[in-house]
PDB file of N, CA and C in Angstrom:
ATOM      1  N   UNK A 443       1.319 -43.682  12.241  1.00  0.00           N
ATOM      2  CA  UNK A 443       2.024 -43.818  13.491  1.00  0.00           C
ATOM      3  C   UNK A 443       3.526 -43.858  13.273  1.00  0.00           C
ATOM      4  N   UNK A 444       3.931 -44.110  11.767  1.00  0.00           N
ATOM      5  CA  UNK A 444       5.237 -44.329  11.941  1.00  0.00           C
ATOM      6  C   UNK A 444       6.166 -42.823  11.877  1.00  0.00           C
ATOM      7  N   UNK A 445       5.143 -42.227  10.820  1.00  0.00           N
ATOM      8  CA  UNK A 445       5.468 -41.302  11.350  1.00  0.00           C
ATOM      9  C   UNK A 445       5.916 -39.739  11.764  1.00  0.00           C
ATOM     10  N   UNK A 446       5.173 -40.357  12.950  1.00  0.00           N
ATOM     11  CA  UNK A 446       5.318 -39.145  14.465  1.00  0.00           C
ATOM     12  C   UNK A 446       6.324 -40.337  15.333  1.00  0.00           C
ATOM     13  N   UNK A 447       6.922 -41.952  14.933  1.00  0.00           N
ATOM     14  CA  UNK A 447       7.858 -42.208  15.588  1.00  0.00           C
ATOM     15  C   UNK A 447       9.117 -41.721  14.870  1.00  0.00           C
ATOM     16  N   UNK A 448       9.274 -41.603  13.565  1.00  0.00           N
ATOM     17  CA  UNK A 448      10.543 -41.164  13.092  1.00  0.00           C
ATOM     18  C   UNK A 448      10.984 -39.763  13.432  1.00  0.00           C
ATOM     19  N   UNK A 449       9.890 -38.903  13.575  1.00  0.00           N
ATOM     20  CA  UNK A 449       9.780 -37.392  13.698  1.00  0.00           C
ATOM     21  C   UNK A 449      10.089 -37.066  15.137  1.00  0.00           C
ATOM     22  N   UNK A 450       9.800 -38.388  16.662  1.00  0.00           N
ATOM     23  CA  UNK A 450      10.154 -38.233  17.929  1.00  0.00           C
ATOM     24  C   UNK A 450      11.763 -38.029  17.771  1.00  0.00           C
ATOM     25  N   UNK A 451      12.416 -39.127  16.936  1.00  0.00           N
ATOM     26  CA  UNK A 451      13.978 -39.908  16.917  1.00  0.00           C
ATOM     27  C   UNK A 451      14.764 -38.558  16.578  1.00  0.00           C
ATOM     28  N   UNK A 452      13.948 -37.853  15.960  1.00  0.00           N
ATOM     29  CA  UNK A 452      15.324 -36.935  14.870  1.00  0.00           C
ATOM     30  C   UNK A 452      14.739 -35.125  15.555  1.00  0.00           C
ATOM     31  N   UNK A 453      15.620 -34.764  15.811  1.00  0.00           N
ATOM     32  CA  UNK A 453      15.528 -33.324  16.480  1.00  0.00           C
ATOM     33  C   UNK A 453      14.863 -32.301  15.704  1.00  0.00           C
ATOM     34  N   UNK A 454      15.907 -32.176  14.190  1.00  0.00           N
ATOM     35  CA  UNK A 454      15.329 -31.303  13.549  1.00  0.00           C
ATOM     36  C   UNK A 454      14.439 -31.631  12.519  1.00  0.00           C
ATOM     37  N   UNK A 455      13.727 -32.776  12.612  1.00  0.00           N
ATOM     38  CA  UNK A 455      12.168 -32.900  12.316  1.00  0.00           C
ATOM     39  C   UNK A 455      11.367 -32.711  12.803  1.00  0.00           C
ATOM     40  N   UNK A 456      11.483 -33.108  14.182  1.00  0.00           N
ATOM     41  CA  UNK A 456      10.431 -32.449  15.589  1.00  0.00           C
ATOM     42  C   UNK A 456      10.480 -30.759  15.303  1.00  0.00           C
ATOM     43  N   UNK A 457      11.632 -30.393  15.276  1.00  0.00           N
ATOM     44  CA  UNK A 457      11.469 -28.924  15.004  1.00  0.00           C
ATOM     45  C   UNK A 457      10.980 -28.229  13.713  1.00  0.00           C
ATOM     46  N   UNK A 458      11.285 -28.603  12.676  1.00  0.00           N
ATOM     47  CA  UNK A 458      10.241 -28.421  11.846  1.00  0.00           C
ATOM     48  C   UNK A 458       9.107 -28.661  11.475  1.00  0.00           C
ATOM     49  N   UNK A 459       8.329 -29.684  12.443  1.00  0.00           N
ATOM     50  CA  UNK A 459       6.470 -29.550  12.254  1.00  0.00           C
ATOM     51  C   UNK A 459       6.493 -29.024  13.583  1.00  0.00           C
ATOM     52  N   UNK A 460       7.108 -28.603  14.755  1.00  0.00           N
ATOM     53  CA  UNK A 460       6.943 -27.918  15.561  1.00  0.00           C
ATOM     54  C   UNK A 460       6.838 -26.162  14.651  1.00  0.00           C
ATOM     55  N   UNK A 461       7.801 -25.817  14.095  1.00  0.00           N
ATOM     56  CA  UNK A 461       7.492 -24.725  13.469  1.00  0.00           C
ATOM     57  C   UNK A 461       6.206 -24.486  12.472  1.00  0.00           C
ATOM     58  N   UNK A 462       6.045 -25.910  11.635  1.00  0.00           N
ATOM     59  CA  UNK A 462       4.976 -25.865  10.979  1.00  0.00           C
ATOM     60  C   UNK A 462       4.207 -25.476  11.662  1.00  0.00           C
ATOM     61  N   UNK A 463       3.764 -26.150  12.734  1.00  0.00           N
ATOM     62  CA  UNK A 463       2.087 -26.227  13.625  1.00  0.00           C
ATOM     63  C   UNK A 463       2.011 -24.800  14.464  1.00  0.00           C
ATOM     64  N   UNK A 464       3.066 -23.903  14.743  1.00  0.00           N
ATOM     65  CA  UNK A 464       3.424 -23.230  14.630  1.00  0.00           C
ATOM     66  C   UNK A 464       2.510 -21.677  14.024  1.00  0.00           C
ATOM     67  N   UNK A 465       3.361 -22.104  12.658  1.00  0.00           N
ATOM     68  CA  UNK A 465       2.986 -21.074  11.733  1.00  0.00           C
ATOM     69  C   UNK A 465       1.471 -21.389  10.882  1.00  0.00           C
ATOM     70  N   UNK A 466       0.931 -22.529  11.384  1.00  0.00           N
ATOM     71  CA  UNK A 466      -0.322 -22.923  10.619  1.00  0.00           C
ATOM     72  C   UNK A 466      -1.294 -22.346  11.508  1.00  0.00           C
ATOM     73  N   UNK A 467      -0.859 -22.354  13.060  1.00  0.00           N
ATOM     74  CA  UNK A 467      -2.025 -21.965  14.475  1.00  0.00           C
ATOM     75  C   UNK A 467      -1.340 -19.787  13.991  1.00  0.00           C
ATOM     76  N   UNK A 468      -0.752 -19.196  13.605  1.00  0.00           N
ATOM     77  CA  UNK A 468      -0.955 -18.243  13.802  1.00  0.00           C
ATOM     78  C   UNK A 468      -1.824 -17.481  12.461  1.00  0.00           C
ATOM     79  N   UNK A 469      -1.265 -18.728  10.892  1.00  0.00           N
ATOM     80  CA  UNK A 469      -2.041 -18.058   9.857  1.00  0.00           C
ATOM     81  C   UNK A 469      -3.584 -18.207  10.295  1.00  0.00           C
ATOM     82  N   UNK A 470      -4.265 -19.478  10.962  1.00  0.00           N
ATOM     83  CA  UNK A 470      -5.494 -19.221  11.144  1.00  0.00           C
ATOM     84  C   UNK A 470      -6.012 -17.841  11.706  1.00  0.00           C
ATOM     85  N   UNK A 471      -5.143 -16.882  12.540  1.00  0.00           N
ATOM     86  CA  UNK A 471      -5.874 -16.028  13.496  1.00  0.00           C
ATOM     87  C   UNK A 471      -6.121 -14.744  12.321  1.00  0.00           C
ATOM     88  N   UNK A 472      -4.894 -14.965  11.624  1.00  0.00           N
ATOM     89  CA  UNK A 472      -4.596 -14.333  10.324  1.00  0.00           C
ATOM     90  C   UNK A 472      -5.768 -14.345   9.548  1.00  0.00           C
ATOM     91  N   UNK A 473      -5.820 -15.114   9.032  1.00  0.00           N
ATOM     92  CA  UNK A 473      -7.353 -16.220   7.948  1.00  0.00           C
ATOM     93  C   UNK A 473      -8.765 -14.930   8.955  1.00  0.00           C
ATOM     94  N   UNK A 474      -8.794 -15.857   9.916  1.00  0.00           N
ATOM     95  CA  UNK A 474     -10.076 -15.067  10.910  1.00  0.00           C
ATOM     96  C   UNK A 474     -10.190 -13.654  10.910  1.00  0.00           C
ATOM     97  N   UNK A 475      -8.916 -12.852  10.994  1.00  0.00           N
ATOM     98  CA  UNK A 475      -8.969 -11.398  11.456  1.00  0.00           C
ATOM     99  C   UNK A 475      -9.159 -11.122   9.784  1.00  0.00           C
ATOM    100  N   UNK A 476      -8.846 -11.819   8.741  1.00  0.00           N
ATOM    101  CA  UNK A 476      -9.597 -11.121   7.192  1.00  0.00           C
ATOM    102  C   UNK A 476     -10.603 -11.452   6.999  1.00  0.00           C
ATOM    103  N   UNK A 477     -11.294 -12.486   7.190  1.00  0.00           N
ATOM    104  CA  UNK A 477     -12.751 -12.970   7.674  1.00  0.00           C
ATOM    105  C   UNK A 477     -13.449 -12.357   8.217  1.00  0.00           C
ATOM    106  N   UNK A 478     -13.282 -11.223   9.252  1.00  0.00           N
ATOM    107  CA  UNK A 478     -13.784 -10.612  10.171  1.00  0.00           C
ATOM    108  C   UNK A 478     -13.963  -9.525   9.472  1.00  0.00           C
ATOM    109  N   UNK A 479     -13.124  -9.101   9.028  1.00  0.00           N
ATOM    110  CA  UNK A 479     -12.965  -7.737   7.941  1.00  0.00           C
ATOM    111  C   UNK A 479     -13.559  -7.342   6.697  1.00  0.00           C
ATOM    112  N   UNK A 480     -13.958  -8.752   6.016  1.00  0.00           N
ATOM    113  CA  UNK A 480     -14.646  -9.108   4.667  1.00  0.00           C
ATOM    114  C   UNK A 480     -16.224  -9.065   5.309  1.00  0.00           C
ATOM    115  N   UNK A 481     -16.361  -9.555   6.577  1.00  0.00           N
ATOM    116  CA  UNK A 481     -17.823  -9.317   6.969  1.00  0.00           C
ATOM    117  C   UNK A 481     -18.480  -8.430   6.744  1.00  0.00           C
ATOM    118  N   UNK A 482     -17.252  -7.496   7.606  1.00  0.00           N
ATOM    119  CA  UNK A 482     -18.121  -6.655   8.095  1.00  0.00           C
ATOM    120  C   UNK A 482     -18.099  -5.274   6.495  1.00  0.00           C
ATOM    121  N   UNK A 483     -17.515  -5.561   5.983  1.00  0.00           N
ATOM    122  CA  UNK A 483     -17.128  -4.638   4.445  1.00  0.00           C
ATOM    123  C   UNK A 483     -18.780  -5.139   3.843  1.00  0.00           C
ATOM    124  N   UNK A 484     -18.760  -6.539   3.649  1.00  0.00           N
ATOM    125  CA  UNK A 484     -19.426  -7.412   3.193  1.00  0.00           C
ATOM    126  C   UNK A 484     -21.229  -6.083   3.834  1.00  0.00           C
ATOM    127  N   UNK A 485     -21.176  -6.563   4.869  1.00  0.00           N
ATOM    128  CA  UNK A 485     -22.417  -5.972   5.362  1.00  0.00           C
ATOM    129  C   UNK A 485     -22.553  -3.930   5.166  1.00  0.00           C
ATOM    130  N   UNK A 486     -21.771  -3.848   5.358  1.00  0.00           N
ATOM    131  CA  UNK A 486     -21.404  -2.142   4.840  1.00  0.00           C
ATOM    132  C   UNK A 486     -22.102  -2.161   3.407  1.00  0.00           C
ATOM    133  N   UNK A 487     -21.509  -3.200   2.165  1.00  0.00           N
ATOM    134  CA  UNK A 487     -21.807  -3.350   1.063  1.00  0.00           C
ATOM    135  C   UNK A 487     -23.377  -4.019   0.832  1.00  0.00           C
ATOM    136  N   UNK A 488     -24.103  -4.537   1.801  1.00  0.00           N
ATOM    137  CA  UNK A 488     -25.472  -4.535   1.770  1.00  0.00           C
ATOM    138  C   UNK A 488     -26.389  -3.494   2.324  1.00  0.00           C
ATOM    139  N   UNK A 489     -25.534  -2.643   2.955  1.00  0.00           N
ATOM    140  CA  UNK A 489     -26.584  -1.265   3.567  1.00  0.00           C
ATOM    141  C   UNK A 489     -26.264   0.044   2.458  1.00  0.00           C
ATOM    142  N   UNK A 490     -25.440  -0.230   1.607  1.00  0.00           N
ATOM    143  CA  UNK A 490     -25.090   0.898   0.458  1.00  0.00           C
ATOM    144  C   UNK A 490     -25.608   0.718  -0.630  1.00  0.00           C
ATOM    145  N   UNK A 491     -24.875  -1.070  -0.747  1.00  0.00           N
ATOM    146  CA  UNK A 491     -25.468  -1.288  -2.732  1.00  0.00           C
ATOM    147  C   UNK A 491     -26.492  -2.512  -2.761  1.00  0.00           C
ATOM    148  N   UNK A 492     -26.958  -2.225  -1.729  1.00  0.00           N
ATOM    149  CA  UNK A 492     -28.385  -3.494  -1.490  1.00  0.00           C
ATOM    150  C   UNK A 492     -29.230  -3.342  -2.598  1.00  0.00           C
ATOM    151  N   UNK A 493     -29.638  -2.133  -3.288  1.00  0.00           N
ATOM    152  CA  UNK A 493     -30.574  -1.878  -3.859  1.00  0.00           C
ATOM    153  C   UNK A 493     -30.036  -1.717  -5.354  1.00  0.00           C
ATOM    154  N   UNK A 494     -28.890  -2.147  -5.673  1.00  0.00           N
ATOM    155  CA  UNK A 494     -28.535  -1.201  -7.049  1.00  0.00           C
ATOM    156  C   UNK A 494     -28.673  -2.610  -8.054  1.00  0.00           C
ATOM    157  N   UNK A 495     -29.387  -1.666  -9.651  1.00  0.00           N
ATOM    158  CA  UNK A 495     -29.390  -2.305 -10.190  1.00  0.00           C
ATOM    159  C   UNK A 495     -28.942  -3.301 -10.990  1.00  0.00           C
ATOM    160  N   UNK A 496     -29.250  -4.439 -11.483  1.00  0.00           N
ATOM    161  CA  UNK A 496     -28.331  -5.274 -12.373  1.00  0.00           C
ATOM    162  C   UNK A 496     -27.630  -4.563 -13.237  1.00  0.00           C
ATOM    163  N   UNK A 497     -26.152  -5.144 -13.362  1.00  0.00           N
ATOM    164  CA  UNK A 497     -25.563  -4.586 -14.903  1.00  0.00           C
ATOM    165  C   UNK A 497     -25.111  -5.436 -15.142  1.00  0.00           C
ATOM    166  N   UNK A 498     -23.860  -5.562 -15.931  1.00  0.00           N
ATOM    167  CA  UNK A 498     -22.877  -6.235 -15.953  1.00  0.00           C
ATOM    168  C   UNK A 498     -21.825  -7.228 -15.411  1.00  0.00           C
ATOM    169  N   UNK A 499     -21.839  -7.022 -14.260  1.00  0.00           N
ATOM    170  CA  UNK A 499     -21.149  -7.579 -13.286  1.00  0.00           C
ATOM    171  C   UNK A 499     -21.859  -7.753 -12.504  1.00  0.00           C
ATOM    172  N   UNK A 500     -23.051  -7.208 -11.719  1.00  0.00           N
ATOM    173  CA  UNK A 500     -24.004  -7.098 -10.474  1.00  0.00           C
ATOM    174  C   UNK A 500     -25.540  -7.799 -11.041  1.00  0.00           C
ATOM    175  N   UNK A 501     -25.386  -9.143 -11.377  1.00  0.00           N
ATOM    176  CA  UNK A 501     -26.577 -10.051 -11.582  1.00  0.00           C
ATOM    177  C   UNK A 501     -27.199 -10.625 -10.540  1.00  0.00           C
ATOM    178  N   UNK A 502     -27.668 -11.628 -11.251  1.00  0.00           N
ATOM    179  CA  UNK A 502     -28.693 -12.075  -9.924  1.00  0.00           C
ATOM    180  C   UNK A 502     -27.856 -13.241  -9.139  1.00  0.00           C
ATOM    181  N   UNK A 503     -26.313 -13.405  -9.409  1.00  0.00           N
ATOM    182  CA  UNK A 503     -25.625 -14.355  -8.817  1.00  0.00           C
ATOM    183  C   UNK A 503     -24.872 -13.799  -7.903  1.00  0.00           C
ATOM    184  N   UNK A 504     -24.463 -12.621  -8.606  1.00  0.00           N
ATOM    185  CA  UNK A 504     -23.305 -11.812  -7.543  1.00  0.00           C
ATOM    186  C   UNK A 504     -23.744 -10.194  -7.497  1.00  0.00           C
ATOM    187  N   UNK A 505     -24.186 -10.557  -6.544  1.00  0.00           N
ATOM    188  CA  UNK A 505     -24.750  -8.712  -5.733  1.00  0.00           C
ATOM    189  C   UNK A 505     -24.388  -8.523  -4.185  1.00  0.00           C
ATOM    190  N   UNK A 506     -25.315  -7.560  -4.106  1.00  0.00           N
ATOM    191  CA  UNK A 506     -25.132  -6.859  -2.408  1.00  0.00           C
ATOM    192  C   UNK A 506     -26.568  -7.035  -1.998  1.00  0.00           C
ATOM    193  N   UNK A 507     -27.596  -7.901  -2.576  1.00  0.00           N
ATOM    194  CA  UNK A 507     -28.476  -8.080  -1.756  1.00  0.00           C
ATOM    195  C   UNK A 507     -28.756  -9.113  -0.331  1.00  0.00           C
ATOM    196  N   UNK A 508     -28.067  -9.993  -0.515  1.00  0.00           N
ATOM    197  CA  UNK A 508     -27.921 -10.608   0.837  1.00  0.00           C
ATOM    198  C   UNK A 508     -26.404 -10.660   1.429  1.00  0.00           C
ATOM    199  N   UNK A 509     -26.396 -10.951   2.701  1.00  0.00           N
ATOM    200  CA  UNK A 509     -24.667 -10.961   2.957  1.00  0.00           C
ATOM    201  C   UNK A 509     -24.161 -12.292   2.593  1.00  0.00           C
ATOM    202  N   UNK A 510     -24.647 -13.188   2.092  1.00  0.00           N
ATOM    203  CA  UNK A 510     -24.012 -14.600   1.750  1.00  0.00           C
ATOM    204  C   UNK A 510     -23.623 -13.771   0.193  1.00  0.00           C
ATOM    205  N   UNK A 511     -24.573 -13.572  -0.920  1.00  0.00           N
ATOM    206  CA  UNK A 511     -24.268 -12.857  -1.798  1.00  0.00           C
ATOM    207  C   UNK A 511     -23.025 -11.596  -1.747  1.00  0.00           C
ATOM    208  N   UNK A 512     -22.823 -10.679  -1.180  1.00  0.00           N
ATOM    209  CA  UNK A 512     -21.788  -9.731  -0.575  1.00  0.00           C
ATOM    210  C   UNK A 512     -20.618 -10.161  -0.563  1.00  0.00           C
ATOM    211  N   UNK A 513     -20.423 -11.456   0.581  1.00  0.00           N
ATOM    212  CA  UNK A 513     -18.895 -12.279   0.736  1.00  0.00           C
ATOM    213  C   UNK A 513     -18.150 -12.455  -0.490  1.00  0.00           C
ATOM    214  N   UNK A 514     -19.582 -13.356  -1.420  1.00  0.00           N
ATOM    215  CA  UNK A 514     -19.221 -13.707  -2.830  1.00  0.00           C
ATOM    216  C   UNK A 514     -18.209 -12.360  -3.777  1.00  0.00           C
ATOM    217  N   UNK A 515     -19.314 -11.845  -3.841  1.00  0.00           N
ATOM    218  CA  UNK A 515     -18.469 -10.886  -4.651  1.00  0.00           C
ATOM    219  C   UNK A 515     -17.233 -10.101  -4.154  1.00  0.00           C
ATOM    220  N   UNK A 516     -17.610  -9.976  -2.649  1.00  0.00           N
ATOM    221  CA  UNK A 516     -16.310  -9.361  -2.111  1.00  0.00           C
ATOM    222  C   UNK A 516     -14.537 -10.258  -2.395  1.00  0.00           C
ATOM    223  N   UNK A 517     -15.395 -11.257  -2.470  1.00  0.00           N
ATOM    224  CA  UNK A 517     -13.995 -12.453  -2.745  1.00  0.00           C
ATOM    225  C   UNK A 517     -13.512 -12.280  -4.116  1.00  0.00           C
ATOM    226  N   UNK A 518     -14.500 -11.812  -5.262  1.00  0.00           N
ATOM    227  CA  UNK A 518     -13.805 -11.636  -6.719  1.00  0.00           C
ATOM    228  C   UNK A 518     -13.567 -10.495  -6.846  1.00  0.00           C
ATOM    229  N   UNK A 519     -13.840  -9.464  -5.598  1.00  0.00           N
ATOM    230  CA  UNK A 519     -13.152  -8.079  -5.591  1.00  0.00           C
ATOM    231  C   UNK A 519     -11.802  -8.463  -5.019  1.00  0.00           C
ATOM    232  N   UNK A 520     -11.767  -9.074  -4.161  1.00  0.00           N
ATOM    233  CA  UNK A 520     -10.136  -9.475  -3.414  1.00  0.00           C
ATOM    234  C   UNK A 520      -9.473  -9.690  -4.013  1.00  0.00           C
ATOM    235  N   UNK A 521      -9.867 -10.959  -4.550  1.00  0.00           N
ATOM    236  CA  UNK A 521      -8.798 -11.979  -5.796  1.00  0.00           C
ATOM    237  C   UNK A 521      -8.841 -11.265  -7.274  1.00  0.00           C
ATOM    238  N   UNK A 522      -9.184  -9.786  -7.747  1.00  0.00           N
ATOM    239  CA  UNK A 522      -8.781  -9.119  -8.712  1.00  0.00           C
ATOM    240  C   UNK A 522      -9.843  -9.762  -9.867  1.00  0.00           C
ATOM    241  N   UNK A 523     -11.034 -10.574  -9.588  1.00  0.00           N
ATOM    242  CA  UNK A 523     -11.684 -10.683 -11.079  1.00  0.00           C
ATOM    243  C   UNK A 523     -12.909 -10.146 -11.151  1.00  0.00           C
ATOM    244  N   UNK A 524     -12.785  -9.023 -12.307  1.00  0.00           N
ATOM    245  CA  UNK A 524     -13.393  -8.209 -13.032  1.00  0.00           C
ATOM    246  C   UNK A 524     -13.843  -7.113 -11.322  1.00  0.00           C
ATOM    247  N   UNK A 525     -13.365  -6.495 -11.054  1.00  0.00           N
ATOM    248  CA  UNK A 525     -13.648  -5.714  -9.628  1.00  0.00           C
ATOM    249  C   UNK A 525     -13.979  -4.368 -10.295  1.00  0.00           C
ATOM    250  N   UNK A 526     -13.877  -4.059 -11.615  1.00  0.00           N
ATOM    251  CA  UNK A 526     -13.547  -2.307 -12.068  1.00  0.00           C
ATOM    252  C   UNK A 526     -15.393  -2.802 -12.278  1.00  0.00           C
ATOM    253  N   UNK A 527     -15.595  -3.547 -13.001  1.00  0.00           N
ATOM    254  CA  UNK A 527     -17.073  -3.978 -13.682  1.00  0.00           C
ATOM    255  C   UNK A 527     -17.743  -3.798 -12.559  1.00  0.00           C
ATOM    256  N   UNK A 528     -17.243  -4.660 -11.310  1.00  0.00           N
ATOM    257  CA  UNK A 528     -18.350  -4.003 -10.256  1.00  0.00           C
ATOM    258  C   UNK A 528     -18.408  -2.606  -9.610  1.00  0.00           C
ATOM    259  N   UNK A 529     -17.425  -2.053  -9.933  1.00  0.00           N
ATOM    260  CA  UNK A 529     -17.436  -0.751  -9.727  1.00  0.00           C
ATOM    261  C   UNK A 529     -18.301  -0.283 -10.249  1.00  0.00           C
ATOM    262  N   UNK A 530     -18.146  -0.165 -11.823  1.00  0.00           N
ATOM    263  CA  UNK A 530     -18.626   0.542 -12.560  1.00  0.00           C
ATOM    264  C   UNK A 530     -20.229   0.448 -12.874  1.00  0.00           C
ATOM    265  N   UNK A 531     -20.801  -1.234 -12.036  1.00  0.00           N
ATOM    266  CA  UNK A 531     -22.214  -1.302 -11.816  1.00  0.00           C
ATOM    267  C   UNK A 531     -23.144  -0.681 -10.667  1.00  0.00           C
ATOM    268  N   UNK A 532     -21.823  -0.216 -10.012  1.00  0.00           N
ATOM    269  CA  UNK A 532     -22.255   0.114  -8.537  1.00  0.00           C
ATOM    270  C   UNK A 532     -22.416   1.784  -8.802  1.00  0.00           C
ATOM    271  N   UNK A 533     -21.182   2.371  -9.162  1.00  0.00           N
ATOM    272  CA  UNK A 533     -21.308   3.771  -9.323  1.00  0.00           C
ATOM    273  C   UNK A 533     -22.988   4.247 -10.119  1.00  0.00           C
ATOM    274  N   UNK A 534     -23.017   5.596  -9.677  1.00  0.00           N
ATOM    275  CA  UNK A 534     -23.596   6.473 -10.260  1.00  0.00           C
ATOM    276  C   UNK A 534     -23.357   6.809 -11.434  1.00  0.00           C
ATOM    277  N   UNK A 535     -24.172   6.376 -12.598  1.00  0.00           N
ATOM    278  CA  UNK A 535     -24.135   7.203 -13.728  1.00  0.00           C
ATOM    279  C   UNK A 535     -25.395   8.189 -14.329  1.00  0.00           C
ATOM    280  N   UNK A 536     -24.700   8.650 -15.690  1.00  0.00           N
ATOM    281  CA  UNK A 536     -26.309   9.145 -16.406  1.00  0.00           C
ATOM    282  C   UNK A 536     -27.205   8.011 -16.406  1.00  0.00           C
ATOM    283  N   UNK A 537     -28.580   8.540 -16.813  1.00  0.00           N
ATOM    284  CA  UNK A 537     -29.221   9.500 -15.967  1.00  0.00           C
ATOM    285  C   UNK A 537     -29.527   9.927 -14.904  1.00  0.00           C
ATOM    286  N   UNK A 538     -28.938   9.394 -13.894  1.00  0.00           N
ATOM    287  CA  UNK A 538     -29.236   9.523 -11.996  1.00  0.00           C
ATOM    288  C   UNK A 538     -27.985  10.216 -12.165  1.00  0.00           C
ATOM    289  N   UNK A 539     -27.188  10.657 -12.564  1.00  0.00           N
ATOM    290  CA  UNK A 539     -26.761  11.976 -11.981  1.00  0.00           C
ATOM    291  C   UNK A 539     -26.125  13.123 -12.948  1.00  0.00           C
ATOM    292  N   UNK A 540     -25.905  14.620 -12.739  1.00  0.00           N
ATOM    293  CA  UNK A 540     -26.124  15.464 -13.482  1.00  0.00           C
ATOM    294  C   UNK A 540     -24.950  16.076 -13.293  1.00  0.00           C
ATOM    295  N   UNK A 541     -24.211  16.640 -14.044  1.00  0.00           N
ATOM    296  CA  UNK A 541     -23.218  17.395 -14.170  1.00  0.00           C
ATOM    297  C   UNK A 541     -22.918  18.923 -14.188  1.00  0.00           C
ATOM    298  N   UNK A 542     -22.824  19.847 -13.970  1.00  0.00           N
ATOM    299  CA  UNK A 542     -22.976  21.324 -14.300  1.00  0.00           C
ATOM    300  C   UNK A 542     -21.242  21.718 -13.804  1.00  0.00           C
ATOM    301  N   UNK A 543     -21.242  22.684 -14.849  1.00  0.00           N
ATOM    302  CA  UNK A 543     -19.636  23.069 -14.727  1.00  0.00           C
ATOM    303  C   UNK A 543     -19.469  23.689 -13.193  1.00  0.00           C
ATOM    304  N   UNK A 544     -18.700  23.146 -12.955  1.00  0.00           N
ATOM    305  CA  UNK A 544     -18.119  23.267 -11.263  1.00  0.00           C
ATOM    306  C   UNK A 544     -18.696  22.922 -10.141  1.00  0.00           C
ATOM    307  N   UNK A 545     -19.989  21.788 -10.444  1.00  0.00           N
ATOM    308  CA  UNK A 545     -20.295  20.719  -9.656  1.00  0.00           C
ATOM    309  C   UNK A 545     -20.827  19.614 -10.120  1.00  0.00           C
ATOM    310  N   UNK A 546     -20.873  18.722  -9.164  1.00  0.00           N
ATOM    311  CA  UNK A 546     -21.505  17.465  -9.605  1.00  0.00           C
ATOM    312  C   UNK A 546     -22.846  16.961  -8.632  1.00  0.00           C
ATOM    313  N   UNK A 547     -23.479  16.369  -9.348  1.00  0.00           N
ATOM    314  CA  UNK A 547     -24.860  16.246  -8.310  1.00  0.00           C
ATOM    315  C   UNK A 547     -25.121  14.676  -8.409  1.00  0.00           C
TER     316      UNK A 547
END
């Protein structure tokens, strides 16, 4: 209580958690609208790589088989750890796919 009385007394304290509260009510919409975005990626990434097999990176902790699972990994794709590994568990390789000079199958 004391204070939000010291913070009434003095102008430019009121104005700076006025700016705080501020800029904290617009990062949430912020926060939400990437939330919203990771979903729905998230669920894209269970109708593509729902089925792909374990490797390296794509175990039985972090996959695309459920969307709680999806978020997960989508978050260590965001935040940059090991994201090429899940690539590279996700892609197509030999033997599922075939090469011939001047196409790819």
């Amino acid at each position: 209580m004391r204070f939000f009385t010291i913070v009434g007394r003095h102008s430019t304290l009121k104005m700076l958690m006025l700016t705080v509260f501020m800029s904290m009510l617009r990062s949430f919409f912020i926060i939400m609208a990437m939330f919203l975005l990771m979903l729905f990626y998230a669920y894209a990434g269970v109708i593509l790589f729902g089925m792909v097999k374990y490797g390296q990176a794509v175990n039985r902790h972090a996959n695309f088989r459920s969307s709680s699972n999806a978020l997960a990994v989508l978050f260590r794709i965001v935040t940059g750890e090991d994201w090429n590994e899940v690539m590279h568990d996700c892609m197509r390789s030999p033997p599922y796919c075939w090469y011939f000079e001047g196409a790819a199958y």
